JSON list of C-alpha atoms in Angstrom, two decimals:
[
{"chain": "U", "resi": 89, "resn": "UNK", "atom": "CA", "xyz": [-17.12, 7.59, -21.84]},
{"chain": "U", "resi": 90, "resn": "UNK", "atom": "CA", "xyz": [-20.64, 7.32, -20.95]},
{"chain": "U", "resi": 91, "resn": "UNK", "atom": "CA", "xyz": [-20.34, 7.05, -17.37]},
{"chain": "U", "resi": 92, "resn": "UNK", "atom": "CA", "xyz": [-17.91, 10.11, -17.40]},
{"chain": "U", "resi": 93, "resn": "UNK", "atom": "CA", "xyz": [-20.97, 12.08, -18.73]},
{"chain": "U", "resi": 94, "resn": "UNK", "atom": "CA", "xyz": [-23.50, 10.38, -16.47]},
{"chain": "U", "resi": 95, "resn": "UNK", "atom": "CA", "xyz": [-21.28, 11.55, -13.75]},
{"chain": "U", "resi": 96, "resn": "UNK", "atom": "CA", "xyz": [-21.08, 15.37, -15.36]},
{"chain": "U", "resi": 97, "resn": "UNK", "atom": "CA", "xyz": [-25.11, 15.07, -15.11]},
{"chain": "U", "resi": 98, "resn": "UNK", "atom": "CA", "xyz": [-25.20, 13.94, -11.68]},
{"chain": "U", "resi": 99, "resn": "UNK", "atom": "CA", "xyz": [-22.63, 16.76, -10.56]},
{"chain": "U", "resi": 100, "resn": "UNK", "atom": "CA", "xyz": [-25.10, 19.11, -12.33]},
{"chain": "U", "resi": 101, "resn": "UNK", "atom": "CA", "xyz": [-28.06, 17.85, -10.81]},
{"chain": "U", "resi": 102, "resn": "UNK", "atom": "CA", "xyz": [-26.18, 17.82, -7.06]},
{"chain": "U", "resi": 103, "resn": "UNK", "atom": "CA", "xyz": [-25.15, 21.33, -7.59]},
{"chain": "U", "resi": 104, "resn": "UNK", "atom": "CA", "xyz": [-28.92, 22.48, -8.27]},
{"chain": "U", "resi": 105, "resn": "UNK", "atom": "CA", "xyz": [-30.19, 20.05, -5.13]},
{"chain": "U", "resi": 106, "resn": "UNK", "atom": "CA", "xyz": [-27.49, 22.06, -2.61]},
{"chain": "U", "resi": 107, "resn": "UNK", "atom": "CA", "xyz": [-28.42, 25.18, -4.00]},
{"chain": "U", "resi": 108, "resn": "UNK", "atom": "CA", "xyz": [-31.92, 24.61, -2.94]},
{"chain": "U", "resi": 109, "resn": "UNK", "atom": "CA", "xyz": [-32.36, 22.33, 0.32]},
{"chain": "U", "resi": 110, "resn": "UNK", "atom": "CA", "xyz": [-28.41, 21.77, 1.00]},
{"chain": "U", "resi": 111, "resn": "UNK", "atom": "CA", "xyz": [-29.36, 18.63, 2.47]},
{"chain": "U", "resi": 112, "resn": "UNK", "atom": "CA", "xyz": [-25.71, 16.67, 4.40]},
{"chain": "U", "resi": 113, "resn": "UNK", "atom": "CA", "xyz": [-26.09, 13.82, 1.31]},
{"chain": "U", "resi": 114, "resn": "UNK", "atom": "CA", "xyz": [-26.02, 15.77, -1.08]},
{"chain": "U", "resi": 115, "resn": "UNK", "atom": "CA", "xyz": [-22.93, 17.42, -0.05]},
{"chain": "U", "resi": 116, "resn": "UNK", "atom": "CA", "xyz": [-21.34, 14.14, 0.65]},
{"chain": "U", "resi": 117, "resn": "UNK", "atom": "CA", "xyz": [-22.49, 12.97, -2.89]},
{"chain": "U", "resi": 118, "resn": "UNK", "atom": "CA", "xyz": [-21.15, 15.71, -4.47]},
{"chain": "U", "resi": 119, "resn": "UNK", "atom": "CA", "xyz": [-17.78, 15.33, -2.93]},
{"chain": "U", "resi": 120, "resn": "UNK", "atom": "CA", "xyz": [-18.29, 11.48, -4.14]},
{"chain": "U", "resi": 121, "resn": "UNK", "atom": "CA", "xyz": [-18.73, 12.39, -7.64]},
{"chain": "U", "resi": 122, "resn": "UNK", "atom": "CA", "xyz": [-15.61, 14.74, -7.81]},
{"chain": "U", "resi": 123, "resn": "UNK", "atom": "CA", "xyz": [-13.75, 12.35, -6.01]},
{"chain": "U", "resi": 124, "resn": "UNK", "atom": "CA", "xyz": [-14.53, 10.30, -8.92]},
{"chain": "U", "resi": 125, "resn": "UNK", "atom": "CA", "xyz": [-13.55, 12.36, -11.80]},
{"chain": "U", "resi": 126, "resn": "UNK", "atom": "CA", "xyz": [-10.69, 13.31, -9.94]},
{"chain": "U", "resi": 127, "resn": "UNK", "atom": "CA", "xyz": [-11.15, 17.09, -10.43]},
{"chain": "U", "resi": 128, "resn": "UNK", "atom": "CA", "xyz": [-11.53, 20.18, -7.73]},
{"chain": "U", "resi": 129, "resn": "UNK", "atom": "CA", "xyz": [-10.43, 17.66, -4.82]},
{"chain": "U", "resi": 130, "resn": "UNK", "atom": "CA", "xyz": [-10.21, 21.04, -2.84]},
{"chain": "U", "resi": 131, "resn": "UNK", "atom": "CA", "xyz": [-14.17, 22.00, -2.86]},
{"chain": "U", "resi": 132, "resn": "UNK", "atom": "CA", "xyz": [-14.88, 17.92, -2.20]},
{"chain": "U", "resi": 133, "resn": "UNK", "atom": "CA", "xyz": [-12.56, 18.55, 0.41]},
{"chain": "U", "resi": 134, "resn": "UNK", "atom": "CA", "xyz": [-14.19, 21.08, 2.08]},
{"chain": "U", "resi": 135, "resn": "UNK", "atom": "CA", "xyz": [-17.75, 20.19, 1.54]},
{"chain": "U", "resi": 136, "resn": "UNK", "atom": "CA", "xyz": [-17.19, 16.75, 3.76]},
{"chain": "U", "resi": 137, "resn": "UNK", "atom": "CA", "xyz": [-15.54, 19.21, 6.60]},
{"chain": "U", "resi": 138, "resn": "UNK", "atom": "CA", "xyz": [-18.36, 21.14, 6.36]},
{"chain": "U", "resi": 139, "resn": "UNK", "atom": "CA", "xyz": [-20.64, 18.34, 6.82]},
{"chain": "U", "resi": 140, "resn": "UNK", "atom": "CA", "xyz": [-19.07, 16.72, 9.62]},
{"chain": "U", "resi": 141, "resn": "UNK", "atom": "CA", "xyz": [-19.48, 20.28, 11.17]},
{"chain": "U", "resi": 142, "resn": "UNK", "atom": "CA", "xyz": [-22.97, 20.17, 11.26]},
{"chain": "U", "resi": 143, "resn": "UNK", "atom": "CA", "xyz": [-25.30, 18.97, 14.20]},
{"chain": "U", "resi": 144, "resn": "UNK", "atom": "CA", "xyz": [-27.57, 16.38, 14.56]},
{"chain": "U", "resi": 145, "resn": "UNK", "atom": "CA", "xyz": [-25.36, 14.29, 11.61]},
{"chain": "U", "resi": 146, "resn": "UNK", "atom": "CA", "xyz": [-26.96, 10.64, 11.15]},
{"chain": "U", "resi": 147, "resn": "UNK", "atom": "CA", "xyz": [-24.04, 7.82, 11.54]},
{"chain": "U", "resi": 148, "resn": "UNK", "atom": "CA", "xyz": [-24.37, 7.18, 8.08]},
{"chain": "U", "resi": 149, "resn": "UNK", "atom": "CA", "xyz": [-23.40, 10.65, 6.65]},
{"chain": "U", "resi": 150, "resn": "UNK", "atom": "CA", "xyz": [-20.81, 10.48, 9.01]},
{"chain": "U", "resi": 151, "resn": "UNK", "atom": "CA", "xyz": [-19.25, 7.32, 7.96]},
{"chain": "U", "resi": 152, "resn": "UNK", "atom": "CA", "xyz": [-19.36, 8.55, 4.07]},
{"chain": "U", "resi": 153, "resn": "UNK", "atom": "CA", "xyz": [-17.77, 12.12, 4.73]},
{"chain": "U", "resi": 154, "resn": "UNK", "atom": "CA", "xyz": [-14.72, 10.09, 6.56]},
{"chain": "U", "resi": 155, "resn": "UNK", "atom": "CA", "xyz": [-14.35, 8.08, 3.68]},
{"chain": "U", "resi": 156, "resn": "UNK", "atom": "CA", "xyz": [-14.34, 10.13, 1.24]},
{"chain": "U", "resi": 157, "resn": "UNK", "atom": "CA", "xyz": [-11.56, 12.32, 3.17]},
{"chain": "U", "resi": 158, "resn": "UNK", "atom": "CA", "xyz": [-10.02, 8.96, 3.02]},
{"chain": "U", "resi": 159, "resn": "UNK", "atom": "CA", "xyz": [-9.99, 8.75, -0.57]},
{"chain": "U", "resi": 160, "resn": "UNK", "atom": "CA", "xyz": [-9.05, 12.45, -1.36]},
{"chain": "U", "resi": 161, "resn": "UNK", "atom": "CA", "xyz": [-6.20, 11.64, 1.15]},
{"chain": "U", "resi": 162, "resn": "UNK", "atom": "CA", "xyz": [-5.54, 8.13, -0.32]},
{"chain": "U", "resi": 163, "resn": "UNK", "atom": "CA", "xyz": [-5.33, 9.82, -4.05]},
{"chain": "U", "resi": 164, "resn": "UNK", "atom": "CA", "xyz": [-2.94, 12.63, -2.35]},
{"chain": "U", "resi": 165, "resn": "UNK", "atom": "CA", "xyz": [-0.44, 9.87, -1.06]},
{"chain": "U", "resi": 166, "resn": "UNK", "atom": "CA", "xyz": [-1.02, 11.05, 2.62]},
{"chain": "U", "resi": 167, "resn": "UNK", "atom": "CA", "xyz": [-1.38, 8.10, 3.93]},
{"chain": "U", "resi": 168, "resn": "UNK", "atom": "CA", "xyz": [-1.64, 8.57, 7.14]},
{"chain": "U", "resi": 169, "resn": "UNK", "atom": "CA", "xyz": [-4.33, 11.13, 7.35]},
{"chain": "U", "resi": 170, "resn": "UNK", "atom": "CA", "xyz": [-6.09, 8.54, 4.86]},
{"chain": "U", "resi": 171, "resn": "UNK", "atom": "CA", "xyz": [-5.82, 6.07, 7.42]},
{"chain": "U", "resi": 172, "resn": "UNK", "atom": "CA", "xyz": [-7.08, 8.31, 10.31]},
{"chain": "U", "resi": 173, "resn": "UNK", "atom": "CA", "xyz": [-10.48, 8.84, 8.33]},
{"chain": "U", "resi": 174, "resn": "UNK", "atom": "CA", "xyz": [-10.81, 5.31, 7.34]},
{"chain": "U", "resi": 175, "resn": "UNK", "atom": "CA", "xyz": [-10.37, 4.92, 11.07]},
{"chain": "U", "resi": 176, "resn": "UNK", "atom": "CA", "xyz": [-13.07, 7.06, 11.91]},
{"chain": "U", "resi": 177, "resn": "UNK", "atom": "CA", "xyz": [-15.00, 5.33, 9.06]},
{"chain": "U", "resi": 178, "resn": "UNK", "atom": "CA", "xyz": [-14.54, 2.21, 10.94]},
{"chain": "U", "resi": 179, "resn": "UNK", "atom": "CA", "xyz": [-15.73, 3.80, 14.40]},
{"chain": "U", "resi": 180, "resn": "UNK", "atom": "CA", "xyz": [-18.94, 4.50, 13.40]},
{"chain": "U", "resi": 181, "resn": "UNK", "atom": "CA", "xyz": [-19.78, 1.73, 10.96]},
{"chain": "U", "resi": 182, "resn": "UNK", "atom": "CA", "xyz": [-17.94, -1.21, 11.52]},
{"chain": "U", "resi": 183, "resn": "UNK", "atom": "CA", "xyz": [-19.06, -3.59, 8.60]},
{"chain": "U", "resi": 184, "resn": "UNK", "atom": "CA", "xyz": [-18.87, -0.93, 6.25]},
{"chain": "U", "resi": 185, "resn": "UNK", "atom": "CA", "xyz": [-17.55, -2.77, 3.26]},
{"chain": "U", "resi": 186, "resn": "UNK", "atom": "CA", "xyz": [-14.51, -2.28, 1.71]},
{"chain": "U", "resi": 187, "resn": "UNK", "atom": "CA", "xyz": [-13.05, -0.41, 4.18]},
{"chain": "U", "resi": 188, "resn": "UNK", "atom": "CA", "xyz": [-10.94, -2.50, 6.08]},
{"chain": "U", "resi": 189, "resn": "UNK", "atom": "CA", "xyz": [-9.54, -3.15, 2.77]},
{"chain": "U", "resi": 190, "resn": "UNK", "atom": "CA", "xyz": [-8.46, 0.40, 2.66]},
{"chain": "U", "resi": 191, "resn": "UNK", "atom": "CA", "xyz": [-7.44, 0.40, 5.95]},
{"chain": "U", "resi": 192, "resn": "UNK", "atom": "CA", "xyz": [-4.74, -2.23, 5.62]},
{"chain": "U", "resi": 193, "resn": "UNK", "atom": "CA", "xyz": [-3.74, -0.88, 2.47]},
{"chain": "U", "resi": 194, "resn": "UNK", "atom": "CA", "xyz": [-2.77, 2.39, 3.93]},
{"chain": "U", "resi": 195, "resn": "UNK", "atom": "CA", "xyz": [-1.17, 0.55, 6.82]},
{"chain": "U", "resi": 196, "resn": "UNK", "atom": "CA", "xyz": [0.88, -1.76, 4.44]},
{"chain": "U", "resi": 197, "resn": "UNK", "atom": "CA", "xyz": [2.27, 1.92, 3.04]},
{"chain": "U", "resi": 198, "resn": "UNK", "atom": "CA", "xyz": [2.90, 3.13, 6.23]},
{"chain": "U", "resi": 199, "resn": "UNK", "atom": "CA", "xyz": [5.29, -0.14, 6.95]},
{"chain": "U", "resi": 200, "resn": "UNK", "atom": "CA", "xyz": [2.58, -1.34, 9.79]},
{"chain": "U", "resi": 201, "resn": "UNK", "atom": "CA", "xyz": [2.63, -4.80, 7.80]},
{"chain": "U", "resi": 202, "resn": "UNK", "atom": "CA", "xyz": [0.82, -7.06, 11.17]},
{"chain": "U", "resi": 203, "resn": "UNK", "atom": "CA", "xyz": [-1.78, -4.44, 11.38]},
{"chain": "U", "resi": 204, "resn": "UNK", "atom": "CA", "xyz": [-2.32, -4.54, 7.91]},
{"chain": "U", "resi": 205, "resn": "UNK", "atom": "CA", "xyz": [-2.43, -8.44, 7.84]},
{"chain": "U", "resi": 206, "resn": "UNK", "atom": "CA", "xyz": [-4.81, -8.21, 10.93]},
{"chain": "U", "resi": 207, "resn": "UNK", "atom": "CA", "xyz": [-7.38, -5.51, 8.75]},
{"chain": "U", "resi": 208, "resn": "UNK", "atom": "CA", "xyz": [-7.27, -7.71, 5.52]},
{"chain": "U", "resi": 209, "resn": "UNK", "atom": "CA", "xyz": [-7.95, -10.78, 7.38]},
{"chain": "U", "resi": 210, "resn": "UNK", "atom": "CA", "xyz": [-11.11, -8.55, 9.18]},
{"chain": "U", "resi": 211, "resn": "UNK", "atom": "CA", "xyz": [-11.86, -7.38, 5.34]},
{"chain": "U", "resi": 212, "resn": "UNK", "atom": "CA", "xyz": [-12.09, -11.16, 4.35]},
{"chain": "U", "resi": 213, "resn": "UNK", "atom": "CA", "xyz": [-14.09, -12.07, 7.57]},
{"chain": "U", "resi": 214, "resn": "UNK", "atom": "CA", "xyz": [-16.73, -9.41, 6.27]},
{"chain": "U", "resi": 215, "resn": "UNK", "atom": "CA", "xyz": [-16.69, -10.20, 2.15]},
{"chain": "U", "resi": 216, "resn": "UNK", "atom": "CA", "xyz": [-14.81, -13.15, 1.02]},
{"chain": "U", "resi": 217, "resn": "UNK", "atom": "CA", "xyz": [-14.84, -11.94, -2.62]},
{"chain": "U", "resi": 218, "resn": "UNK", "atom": "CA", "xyz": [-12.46, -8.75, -1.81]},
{"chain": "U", "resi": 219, "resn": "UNK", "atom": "CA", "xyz": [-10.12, -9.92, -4.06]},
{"chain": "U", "resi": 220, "resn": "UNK", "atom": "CA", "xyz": [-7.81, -6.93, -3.92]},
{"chain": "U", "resi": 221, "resn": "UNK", "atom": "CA", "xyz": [-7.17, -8.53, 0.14]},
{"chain": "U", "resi": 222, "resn": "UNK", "atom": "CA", "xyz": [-5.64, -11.21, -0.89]},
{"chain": "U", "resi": 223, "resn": "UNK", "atom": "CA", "xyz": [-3.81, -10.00, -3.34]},
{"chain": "U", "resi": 224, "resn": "UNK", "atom": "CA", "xyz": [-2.08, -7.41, -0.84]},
{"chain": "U", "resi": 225, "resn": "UNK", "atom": "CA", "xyz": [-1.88, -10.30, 1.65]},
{"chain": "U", "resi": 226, "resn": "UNK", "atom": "CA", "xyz": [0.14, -12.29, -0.64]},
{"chain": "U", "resi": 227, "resn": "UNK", "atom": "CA", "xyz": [1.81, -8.94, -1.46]},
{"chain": "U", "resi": 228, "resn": "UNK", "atom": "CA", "xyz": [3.00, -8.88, 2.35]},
{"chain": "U", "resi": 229, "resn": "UNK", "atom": "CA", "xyz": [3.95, -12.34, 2.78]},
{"chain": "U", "resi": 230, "resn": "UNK", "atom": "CA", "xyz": [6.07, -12.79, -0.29]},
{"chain": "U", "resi": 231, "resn": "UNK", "atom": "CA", "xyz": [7.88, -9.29, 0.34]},
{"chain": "U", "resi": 232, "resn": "UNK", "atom": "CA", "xyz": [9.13, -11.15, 3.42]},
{"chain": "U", "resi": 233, "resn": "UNK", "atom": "CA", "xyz": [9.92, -14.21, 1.47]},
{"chain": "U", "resi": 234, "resn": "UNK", "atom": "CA", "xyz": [7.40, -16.78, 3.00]},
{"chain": "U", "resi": 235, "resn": "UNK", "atom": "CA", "xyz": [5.74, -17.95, -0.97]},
{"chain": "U", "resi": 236, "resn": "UNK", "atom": "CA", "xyz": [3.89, -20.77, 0.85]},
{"chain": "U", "resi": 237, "resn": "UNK", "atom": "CA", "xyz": [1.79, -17.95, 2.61]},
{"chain": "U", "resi": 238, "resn": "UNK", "atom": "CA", "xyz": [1.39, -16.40, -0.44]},
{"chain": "U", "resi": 239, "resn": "UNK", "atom": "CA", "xyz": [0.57, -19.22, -2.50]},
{"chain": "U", "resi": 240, "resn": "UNK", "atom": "CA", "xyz": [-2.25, -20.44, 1.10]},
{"chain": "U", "resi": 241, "resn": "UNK", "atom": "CA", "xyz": [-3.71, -17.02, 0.77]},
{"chain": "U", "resi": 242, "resn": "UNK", "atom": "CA", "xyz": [-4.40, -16.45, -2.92]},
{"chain": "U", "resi": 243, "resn": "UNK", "atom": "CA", "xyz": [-5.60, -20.53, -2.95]},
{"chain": "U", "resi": 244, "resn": "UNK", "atom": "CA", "xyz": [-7.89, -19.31, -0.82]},
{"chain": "U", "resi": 245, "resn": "UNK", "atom": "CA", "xyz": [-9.12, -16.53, -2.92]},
{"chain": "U", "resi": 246, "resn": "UNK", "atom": "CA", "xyz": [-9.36, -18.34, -6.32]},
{"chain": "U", "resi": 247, "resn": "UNK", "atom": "CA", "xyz": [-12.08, -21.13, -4.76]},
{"chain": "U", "resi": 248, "resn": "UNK", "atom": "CA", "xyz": [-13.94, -18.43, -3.81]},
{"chain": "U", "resi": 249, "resn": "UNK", "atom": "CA", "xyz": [-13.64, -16.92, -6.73]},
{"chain": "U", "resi": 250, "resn": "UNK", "atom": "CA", "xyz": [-12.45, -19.37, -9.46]},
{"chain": "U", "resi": 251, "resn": "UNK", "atom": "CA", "xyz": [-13.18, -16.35, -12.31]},
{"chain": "U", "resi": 252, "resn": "UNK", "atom": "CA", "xyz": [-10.92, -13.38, -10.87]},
{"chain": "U", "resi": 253, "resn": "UNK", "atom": "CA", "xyz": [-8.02, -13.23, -12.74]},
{"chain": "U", "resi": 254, "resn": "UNK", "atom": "CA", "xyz": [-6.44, -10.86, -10.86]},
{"chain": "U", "resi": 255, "resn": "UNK", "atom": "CA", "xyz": [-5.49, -13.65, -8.20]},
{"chain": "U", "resi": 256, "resn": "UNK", "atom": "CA", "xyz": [-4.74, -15.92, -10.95]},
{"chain": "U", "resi": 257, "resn": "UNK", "atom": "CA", "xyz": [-2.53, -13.44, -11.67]},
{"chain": "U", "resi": 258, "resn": "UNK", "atom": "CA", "xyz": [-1.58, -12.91, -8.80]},
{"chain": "U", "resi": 259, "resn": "UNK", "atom": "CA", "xyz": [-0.56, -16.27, -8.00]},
{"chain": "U", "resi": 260, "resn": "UNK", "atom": "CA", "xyz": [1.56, -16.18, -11.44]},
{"chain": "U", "resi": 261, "resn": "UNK", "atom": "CA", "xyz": [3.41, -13.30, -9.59]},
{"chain": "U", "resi": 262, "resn": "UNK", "atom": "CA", "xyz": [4.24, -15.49, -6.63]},
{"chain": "U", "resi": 263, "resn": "UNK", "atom": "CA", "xyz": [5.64, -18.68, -8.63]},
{"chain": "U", "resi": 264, "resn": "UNK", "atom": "CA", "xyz": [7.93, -15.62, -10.80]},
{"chain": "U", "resi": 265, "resn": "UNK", "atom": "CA", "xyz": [9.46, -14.76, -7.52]},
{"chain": "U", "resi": 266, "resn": "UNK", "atom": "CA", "xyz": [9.88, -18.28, -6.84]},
{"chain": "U", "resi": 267, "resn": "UNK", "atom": "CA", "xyz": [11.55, -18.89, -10.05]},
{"chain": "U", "resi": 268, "resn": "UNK", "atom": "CA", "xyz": [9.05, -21.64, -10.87]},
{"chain": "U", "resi": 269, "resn": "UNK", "atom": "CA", "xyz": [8.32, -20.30, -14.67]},
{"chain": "U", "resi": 270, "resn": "UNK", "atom": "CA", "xyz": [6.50, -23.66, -15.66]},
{"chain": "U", "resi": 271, "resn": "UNK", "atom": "CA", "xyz": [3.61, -23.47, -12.77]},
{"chain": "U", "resi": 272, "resn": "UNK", "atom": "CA", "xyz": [3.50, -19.03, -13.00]},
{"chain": "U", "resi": 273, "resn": "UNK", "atom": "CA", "xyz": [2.76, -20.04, -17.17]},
{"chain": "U", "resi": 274, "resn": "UNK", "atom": "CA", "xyz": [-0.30, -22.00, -16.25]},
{"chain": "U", "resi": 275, "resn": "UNK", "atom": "CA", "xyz": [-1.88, -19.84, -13.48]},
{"chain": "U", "resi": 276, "resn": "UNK", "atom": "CA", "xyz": [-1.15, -16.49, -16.38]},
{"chain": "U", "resi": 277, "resn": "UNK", "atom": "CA", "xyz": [-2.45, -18.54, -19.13]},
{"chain": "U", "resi": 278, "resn": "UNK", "atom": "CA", "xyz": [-5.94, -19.19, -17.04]},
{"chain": "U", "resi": 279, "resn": "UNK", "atom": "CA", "xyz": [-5.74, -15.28, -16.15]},
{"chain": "U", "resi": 280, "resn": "UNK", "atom": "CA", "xyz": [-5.28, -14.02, -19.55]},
{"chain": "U", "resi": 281, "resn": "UNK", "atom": "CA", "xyz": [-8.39, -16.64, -20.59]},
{"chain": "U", "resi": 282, "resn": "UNK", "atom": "CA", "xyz": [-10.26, -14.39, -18.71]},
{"chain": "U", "resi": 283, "resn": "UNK", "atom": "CA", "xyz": [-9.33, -10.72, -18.84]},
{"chain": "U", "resi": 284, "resn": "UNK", "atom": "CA", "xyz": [-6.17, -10.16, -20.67]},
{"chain": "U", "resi": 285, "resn": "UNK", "atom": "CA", "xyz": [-6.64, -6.65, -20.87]},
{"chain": "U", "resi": 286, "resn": "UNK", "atom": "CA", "xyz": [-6.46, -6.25, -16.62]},
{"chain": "U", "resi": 287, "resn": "UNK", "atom": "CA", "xyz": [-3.71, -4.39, -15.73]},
{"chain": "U", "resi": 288, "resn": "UNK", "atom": "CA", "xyz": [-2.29, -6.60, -12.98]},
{"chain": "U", "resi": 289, "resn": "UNK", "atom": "CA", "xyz": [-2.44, -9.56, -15.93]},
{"chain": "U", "resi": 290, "resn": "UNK", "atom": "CA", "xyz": [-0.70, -7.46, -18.59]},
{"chain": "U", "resi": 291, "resn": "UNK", "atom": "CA", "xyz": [2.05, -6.22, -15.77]},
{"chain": "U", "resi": 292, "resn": "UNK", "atom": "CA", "xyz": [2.77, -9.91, -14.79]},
{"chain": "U", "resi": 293, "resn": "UNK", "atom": "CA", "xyz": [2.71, -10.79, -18.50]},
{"chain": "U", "resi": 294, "resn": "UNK", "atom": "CA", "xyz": [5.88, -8.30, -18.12]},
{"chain": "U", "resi": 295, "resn": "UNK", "atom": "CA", "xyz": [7.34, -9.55, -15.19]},
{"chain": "U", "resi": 296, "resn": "UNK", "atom": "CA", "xyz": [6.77, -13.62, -17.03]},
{"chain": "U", "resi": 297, "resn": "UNK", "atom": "CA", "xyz": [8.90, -12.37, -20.10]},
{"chain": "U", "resi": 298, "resn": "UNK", "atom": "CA", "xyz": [11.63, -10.86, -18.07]},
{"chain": "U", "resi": 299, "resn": "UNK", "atom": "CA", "xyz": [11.62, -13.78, -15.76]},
{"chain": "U", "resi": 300, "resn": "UNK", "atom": "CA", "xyz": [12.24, -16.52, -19.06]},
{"chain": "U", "resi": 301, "resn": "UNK", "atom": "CA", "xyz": [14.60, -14.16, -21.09]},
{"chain": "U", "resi": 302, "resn": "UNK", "atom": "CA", "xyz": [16.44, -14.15, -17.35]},
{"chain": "U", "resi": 303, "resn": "UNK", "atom": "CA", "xyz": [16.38, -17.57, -17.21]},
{"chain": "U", "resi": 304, "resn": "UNK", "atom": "CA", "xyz": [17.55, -18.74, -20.93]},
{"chain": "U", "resi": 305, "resn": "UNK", "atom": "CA", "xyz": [20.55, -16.43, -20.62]},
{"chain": "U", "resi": 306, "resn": "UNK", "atom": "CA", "xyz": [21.31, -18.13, -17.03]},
{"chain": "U", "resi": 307, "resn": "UNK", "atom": "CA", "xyz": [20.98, -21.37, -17.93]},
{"chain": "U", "resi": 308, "resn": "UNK", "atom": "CA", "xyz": [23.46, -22.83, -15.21]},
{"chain": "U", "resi": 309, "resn": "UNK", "atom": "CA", "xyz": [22.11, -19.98, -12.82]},
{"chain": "U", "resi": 310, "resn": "UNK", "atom": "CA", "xyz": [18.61, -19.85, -11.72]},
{"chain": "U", "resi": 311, "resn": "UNK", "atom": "CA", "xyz": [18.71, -15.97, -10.59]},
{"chain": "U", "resi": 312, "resn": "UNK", "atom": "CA", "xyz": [14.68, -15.32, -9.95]},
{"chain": "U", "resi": 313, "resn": "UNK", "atom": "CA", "xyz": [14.77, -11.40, -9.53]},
{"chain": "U", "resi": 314, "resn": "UNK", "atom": "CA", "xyz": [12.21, -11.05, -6.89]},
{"chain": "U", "resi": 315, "resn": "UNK", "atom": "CA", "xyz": [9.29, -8.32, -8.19]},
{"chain": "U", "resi": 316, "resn": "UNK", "atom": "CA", "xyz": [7.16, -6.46, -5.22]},
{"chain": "U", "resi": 317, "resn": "UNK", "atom": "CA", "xyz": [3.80, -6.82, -5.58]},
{"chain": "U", "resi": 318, "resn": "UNK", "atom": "CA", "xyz": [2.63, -3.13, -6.58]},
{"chain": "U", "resi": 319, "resn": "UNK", "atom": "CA", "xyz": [0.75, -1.39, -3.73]},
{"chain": "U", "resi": 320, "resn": "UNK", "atom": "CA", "xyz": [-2.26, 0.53, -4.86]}
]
């Protein structure tokens, strides 16, 4: 709640800056700030056009108006324009972070899973704790079946960052699919220790109880219904 209405008091204030200097950043943080409340994506929309329009445009304007076309794309499920502008993004500032992240997120949509393995490994070169890469990574390796990839990657990602239960949860997923109950119990135990009110933990919560009530009705049959891991 409060930082919706901080955000409602920095559009304000934006709007006022433009109106007198219309300076590129404050276009571009304008756009930002709708972006964020999710509201008239159209004017955000066109005030990062207009800024990459304009002359003499430092690489650092330029980088943000690409990505937040990325995001307004992204949010509109066209993926591939949203990867065109994290592209660009990339062009210009190449250690920008998060943005490989986003890159090989919208490549994983768009079925280019080695690229996307390639730009999440580049995402974890630049900031080991971009937790969200290993979670798709382990997303892409157990959608082709290969849980010891899975299991490598998000290992990885929980001793570098032993408190984010989203990999613990993460890793809870991967065991599910594996129709290992005992093992996905203790990694979703650890993750609901920490944050039980994450969405990824309370989803694979889900996916646990259907896994078990599965199970005790197959008792001679192991079935484990294999669950995707969700793409963002």
């Amino acid at each position: 709640k409060h930082s919706y209405t901080f955000i409602a008091e920095a559009e304000k204030v934006l709007r006022t800056s433009i109106a007198i200097d219309n300076a590129p950043m404050s276009s571009i943080l304008l756009a930002e700030t709708l972006i964020a409340q999710k509201k008239q994506l159209d004017e955000a929309e066109q005030l990062l056009r207009q800024v990459l329009t304009l002359p003499d445009l430092d690489p650092a304007e330029s980088t943000l108006a690409e990505a937040g076309l990325g995001h307004i794309a992204q949010d509109q499920e066209n993926y591939e324009q949203a990867l065109q502008h994290y592209q660009r993004a990339v062009e210009i500032s190449p250690d920008l972070p998060g943005m490989w992240f986003n890159i090989g997120l919208m490549q994983r949509q768009l079925g280019q899973l080695e690229e996307a393995e390639a730009s999440h490994m580049r995402s974890l070169d630049e900031d080991p704790t971009e937790t969200g890469a290993y979670i798709d990574l382990a997303g892409i390796y157990t959608d082709s079946g290969d849980f010891k990839a899975a299991e490598e990657v998000l290992e990885e990602g929980i001793e570098i960052n032993p408190d984010a239960a989203e990999l613990l949860a993460a890793m809870a997923l991967v065991y599910i699919n594996k129709g290992d109950l005992r093992h996905a119990k203790e990694y979703l135990d650890d993750a609901e220790d920490i944050d039980e009110e994450l969405d990824i933990v309370q989803a694979v919560h889900g996916y646990y109880d259907d896994a078990r009530q599965a199970q005790q009705q197959q008792p001679q049959k192991q079935k484990g219904k294999s669950r995707k891991f969700k793409k963002k």
